mmCIF file of C-alpha atoms in Angstrom:
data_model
loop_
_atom_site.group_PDB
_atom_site.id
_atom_site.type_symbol
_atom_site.label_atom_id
_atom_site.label_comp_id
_atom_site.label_asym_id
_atom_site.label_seq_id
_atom_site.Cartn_x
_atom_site.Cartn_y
_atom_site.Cartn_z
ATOM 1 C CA UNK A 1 0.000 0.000 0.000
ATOM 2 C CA UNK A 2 1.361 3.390 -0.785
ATOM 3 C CA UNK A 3 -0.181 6.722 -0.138
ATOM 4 C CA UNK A 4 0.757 10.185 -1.853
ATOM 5 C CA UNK A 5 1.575 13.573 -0.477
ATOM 6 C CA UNK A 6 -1.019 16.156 -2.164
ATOM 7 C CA UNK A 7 1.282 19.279 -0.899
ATOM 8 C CA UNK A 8 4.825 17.323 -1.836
ATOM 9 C CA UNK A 9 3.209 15.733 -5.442
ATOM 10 C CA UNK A 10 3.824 17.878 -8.581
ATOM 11 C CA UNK A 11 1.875 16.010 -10.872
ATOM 12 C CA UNK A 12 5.049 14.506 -13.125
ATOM 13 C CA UNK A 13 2.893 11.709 -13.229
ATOM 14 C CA UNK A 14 6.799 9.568 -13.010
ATOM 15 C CA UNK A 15 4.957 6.938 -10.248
ATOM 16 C CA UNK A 16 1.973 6.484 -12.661
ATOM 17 C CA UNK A 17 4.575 5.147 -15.010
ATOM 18 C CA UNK A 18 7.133 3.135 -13.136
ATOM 19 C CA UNK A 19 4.103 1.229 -11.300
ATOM 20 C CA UNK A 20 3.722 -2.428 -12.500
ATOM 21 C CA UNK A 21 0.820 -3.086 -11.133
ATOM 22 C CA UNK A 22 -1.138 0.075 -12.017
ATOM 23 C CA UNK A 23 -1.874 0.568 -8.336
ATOM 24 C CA UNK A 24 -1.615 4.359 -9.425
ATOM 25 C CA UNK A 25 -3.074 6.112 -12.184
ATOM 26 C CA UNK A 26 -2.729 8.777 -14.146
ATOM 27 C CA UNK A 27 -3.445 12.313 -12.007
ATOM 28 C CA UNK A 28 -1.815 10.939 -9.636
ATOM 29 C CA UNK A 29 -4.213 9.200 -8.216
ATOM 30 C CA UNK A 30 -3.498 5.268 -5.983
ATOM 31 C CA UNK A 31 -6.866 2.776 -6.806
ATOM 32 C CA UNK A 32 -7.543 0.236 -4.716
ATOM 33 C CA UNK A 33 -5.633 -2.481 -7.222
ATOM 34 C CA UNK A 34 -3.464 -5.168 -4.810
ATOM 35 C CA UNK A 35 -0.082 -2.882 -4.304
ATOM 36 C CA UNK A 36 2.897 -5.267 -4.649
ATOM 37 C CA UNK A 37 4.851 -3.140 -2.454
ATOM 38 C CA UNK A 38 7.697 -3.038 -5.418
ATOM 39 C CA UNK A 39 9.349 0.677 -4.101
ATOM 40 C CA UNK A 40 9.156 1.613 -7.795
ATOM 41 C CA UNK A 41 7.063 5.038 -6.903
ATOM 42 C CA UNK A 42 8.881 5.739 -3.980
ATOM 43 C CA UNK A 43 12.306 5.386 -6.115
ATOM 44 C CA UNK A 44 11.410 7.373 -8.975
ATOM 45 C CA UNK A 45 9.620 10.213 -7.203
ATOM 46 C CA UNK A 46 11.430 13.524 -7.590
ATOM 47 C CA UNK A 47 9.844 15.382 -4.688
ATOM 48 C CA UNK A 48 9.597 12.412 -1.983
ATOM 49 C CA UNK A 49 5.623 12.976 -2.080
ATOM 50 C CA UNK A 50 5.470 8.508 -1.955
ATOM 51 C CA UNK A 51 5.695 6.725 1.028
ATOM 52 C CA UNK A 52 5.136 2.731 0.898
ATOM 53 C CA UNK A 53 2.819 2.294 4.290
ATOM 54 C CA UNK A 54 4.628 -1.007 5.855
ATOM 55 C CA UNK A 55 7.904 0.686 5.561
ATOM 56 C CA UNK A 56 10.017 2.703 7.810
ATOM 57 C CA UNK A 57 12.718 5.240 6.413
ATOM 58 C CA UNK A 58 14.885 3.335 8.149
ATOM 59 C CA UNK A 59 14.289 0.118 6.214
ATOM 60 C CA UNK A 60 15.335 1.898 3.098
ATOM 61 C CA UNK A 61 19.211 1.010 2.457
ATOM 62 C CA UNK A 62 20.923 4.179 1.369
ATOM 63 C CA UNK A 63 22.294 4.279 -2.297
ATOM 64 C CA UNK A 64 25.892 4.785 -2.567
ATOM 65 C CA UNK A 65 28.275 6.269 -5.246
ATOM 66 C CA UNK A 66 27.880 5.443 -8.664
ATOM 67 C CA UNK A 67 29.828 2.111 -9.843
ATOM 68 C CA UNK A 68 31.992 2.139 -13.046
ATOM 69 C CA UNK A 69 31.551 -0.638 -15.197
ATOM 70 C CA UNK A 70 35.025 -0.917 -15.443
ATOM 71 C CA UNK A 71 35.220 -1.378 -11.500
ATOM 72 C CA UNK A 72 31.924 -3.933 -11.526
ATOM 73 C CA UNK A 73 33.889 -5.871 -14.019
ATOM 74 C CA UNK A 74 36.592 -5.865 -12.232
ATOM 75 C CA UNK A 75 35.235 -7.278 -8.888
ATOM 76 C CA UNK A 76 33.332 -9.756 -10.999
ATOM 77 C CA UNK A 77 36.725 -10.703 -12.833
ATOM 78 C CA UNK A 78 38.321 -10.860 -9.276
ATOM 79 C CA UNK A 79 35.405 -13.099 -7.727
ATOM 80 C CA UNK A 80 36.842 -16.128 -6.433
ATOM 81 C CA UNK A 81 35.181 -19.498 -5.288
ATOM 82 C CA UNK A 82 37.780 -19.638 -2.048
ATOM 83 C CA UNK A 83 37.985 -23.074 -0.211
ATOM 84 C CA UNK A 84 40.463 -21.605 2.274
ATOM 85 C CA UNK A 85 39.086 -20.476 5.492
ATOM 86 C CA UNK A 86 40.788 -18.764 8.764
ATOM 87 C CA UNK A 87 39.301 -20.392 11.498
ATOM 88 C CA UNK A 88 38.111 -17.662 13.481
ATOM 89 C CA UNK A 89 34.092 -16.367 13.460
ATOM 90 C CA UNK A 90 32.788 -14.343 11.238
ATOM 91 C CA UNK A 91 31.875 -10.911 12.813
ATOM 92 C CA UNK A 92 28.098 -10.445 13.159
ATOM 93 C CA UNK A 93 28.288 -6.750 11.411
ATOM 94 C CA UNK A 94 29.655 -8.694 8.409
ATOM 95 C CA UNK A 95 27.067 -11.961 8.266
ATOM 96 C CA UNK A 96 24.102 -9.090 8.496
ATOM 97 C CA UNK A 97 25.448 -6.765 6.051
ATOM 98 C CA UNK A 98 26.078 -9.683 3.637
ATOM 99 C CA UNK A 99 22.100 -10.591 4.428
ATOM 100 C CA UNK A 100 21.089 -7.214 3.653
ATOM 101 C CA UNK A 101 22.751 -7.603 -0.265
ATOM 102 C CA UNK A 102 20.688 -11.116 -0.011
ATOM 103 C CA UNK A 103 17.413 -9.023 0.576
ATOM 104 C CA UNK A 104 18.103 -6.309 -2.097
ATOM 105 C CA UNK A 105 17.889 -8.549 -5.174
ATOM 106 C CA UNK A 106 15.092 -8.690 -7.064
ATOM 107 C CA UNK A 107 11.789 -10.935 -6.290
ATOM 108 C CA UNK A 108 9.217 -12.053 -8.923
ATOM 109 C CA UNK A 109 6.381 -9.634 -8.359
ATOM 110 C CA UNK A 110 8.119 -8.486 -5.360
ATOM 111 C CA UNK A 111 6.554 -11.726 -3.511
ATOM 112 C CA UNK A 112 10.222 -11.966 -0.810
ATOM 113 C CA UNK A 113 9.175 -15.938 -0.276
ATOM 114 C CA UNK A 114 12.930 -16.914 0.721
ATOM 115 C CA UNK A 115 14.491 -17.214 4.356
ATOM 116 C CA UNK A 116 17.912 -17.277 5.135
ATOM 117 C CA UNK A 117 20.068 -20.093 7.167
ATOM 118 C CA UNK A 118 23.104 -19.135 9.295
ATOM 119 C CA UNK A 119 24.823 -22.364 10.798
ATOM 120 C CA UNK A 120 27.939 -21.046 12.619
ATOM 121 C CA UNK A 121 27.571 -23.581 15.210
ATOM 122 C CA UNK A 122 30.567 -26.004 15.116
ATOM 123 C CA UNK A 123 28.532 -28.926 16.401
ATOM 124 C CA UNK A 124 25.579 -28.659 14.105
ATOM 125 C CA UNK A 125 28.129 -28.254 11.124
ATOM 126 C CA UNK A 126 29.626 -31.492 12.487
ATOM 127 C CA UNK A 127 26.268 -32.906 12.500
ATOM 128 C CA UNK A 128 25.041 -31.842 9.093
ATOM 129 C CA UNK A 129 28.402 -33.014 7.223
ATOM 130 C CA UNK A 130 28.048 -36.184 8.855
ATOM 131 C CA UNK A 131 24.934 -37.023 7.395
ATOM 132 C CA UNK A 132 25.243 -34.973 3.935
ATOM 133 C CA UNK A 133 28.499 -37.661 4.024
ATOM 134 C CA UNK A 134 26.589 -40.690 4.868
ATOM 135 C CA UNK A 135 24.003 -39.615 1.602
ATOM 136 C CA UNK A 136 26.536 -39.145 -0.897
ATOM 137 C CA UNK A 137 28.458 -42.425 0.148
ATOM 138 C CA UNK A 138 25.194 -43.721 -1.027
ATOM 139 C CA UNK A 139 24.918 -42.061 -4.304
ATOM 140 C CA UNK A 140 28.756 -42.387 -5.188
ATOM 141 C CA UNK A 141 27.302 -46.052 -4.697
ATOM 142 C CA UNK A 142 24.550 -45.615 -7.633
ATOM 143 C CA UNK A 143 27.015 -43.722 -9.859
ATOM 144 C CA UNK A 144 28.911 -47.190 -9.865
ATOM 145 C CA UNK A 145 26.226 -48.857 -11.951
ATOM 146 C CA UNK A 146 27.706 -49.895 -15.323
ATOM 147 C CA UNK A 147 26.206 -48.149 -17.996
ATOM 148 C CA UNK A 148 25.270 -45.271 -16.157
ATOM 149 C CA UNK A 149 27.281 -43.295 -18.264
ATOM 150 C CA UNK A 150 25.442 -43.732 -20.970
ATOM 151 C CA UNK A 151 22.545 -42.840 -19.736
ATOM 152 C CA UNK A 152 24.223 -39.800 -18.349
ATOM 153 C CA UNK A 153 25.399 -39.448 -21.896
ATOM 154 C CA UNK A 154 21.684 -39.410 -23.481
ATOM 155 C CA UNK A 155 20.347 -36.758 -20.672
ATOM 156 C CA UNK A 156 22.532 -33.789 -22.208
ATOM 157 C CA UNK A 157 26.008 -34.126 -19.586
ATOM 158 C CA UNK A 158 29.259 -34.422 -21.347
ATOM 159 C CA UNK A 159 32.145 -37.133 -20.835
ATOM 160 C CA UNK A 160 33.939 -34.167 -18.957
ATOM 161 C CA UNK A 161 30.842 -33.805 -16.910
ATOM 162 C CA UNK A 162 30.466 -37.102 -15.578
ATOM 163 C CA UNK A 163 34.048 -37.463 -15.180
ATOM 164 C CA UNK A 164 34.248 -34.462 -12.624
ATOM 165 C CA UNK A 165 31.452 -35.022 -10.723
ATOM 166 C CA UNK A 166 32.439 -39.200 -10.523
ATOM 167 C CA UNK A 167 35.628 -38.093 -8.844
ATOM 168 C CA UNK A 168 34.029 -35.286 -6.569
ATOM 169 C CA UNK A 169 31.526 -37.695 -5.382
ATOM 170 C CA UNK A 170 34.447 -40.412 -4.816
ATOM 171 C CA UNK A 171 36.334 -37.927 -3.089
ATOM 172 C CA UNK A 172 32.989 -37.139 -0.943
ATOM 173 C CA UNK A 173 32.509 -40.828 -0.049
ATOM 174 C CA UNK A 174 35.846 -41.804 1.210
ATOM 175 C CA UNK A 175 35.726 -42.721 4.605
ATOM 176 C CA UNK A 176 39.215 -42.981 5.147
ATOM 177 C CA UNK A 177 39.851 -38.783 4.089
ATOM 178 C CA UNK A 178 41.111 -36.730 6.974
ATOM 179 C CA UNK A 179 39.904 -33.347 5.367
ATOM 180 C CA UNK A 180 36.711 -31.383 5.134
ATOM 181 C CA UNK A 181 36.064 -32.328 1.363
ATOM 182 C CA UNK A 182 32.449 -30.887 1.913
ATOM 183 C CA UNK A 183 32.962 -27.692 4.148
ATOM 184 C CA UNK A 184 36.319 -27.240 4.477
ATOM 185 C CA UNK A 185 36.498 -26.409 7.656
ATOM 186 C CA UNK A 186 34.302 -22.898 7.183
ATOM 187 C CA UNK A 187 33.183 -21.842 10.172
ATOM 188 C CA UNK A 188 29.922 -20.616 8.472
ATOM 189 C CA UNK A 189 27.265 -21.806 6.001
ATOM 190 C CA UNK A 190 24.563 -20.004 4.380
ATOM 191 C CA UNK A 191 21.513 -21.833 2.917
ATOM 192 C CA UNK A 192 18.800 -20.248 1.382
ATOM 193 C CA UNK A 193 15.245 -21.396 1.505
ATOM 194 C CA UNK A 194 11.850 -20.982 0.609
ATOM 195 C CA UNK A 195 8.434 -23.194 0.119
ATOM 196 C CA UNK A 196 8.364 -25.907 -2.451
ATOM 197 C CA UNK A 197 5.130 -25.046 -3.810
ATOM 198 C CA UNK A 198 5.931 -21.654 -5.363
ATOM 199 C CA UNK A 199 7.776 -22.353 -8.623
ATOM 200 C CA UNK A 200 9.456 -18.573 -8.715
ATOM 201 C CA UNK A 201 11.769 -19.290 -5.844
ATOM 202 C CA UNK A 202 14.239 -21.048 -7.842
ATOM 203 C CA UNK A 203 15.692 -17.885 -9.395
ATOM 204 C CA UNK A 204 14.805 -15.206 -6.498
ATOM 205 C CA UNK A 205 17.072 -17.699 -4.315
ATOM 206 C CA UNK A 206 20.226 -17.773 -7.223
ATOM 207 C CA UNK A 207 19.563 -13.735 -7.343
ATOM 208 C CA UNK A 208 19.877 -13.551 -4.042
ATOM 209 C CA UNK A 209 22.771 -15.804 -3.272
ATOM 210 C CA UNK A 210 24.874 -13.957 -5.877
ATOM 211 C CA UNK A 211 23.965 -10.802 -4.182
ATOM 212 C CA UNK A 212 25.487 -12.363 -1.386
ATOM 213 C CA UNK A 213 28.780 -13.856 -3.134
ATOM 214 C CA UNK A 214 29.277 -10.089 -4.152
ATOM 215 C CA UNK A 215 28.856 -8.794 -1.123
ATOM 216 C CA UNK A 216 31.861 -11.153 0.415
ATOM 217 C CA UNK A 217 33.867 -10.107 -1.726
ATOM 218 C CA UNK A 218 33.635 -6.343 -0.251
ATOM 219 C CA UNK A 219 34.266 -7.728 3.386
ATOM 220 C CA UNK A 220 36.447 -9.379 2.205
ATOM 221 C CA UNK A 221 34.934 -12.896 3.430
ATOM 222 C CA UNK A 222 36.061 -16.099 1.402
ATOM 223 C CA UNK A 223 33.163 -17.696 0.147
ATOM 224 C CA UNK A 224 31.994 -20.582 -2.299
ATOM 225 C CA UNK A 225 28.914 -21.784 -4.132
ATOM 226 C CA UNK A 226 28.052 -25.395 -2.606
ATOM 227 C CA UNK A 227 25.655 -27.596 -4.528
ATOM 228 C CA UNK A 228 26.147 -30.412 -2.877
ATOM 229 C CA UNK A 229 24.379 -29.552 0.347
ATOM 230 C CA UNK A 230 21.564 -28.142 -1.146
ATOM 231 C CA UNK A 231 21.293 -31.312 -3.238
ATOM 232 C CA UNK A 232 21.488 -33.392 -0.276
ATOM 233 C CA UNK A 233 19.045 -30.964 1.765
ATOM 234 C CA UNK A 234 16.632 -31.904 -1.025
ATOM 235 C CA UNK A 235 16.946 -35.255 -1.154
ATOM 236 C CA UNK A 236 17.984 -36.579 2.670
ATOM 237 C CA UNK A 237 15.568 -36.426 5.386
ATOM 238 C CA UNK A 238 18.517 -36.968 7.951
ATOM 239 C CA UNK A 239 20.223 -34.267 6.098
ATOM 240 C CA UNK A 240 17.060 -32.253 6.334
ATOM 241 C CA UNK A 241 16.429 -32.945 9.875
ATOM 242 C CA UNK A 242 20.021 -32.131 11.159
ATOM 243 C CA UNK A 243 19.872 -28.320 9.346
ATOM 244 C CA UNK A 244 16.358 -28.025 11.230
ATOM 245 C CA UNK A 245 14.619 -27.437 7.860
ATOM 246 C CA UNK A 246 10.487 -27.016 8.032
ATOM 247 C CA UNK A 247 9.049 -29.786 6.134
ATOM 248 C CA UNK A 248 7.797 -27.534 3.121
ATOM 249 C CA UNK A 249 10.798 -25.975 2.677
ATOM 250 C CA UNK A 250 13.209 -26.644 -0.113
ATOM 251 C CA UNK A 251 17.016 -24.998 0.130
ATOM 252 C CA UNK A 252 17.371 -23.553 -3.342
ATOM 253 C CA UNK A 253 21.469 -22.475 -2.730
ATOM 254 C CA UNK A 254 23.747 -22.656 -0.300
ATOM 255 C CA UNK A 255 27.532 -21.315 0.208
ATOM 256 C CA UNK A 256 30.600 -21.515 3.213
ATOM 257 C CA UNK A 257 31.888 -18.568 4.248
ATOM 258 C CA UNK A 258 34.822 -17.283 6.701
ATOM 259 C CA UNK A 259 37.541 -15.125 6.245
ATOM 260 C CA UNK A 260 40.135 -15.989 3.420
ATOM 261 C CA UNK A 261 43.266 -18.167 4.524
ATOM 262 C CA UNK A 262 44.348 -17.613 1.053
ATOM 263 C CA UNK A 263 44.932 -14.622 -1.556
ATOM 264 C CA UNK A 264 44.165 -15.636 -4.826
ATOM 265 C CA UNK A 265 46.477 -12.521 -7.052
ATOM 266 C CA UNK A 266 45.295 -11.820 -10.018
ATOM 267 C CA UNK A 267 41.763 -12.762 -12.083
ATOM 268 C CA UNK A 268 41.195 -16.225 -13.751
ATOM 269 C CA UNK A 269 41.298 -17.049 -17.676
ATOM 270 C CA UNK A 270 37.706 -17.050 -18.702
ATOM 271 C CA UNK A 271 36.306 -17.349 -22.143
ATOM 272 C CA UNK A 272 33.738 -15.200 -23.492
ATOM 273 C CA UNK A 273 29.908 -16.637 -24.054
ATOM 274 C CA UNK A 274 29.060 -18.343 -27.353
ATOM 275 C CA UNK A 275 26.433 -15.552 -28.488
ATOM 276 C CA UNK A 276 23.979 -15.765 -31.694
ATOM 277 C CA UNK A 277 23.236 -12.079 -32.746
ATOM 278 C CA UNK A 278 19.743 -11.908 -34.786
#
């Protein structure tokens, strides 16, 4: 719900046009349409004359300078997935700031269904690698079918494919490995969740992780993209039940975090997108 000034308005008529779900009209004037409480009139409005009800000035992150694209490419080029982490805990000014970036990316009709997961408990890590462990010692088991590759083959994944992830699982399911081949060691995880029934989720959870990888990067916090909790998350109850998870809820991304124990110096070779121009 938003609500207009009358002696702040001057009638640019900018909100009318922004608004994607014609809550206001032309004049300007707000109908009683369902208000997706997007902050699109409150943005764009020259005069501050817009105020969304439910929010608080507070609530409203400041904007800051004015990025180059030279300097966004540059932090993108310098983005690292870091698997080295300094022991010590992540400072709580630096976990909330990172959620913050979470909350600022985008959300399909503005509809915010995700929820954030902080395990910086050292036991319930423990507990959760132990049984993410005990499910892929399972899988690795499946992936040893002969002529599995084939059918890996005929689903779209490449030799080099099912050769990488055959050795990460292998690596995941020894039982005689000393290291932290799922965690490393981080001494925090992120997970982000939301309902399984609402089909959107998938990429308002990527957009918001990413946020989040950016973010660390500012700090700077190491951090890295893992898929293989949220694959077990989806698909182990004991995995499920050791992260606390509600029984609807599906964890779309997840990521460790800590501060680096290693400095990577310079970007990564990358090769540019196949494009087709029409």
């Amino acid at each position: 719900m938003v609500t207009i000034d009358e002696k702040l308005c001057t009638k640019c008529n900018l909100c009318v046009r922004v608004c994607p779900a014609q809550v206001i009209t032309p004049g300007p004037v707000v109908t009683g349409r369902h208000c997706i409480e997007c902050g699109q009139c409150y943005a764009v409005c020259p005069s501050a004359a817009v105020t969304v009800v439910d929010f608080s000035a507070e609530e409203v992150t400041p904007g800051g300078e004015p990025v180059s694209s030279a300097a966004l490419l540059g932090l993108l080029a310098q983005r690292r997935s870091n698997r080295a982490y300094q022991p010590e805990p992540v400072a709580a000014e630096h976990l909330e700031g990172l959620l913050r970036a979470a909350a600022l990316a985008p959300s399909a009709h503005n509809g915010r269904p995700l929820r954030a997961y902080i395990y910086t408990n050292p036991v319930l890590l423990a507990r959760i690698r132990t049984k993410a462990l005990a499910y892929y010692r399972k899988y690795a088991q499946v992936l040893r079918t002969p002529g599995l590759s084939l059918v890996g083959c005929t689903m779209g994944y490449t030799p080099r494919e099912l050769k990488a992830v055959g050795s990460a699982l292998a690596e995941l399911a020894d039982i005689t490995a000393t290291e932290d081949r799922l965690f490393y060691d981080a001494p925090v995880v992120l997970a982000i969740g939301a309902r399984r029934s609402n089909p959107m989720t998938v990429a308002d959870g990527w957009m918001a992780m990413t946020n989040a990888m950016l973010y660390a990067e500012t700090v700077p916090l190491a951090a890295c993209i893992n898929g293989y909790l949220s694959i077990a998350a989806n698909g182990s109850r004991a995995v499920r039940a050791a992260m606390e998870l509600p029984r609807k809820e599906h964890i779309i991304a997840a990521m460790t975090l800590g501060y680096p124990a290693r400095k990577y110096q310079r970007p990564a070779p990358r090769k540019d997108l196949p494009v087709t121009w029409k």
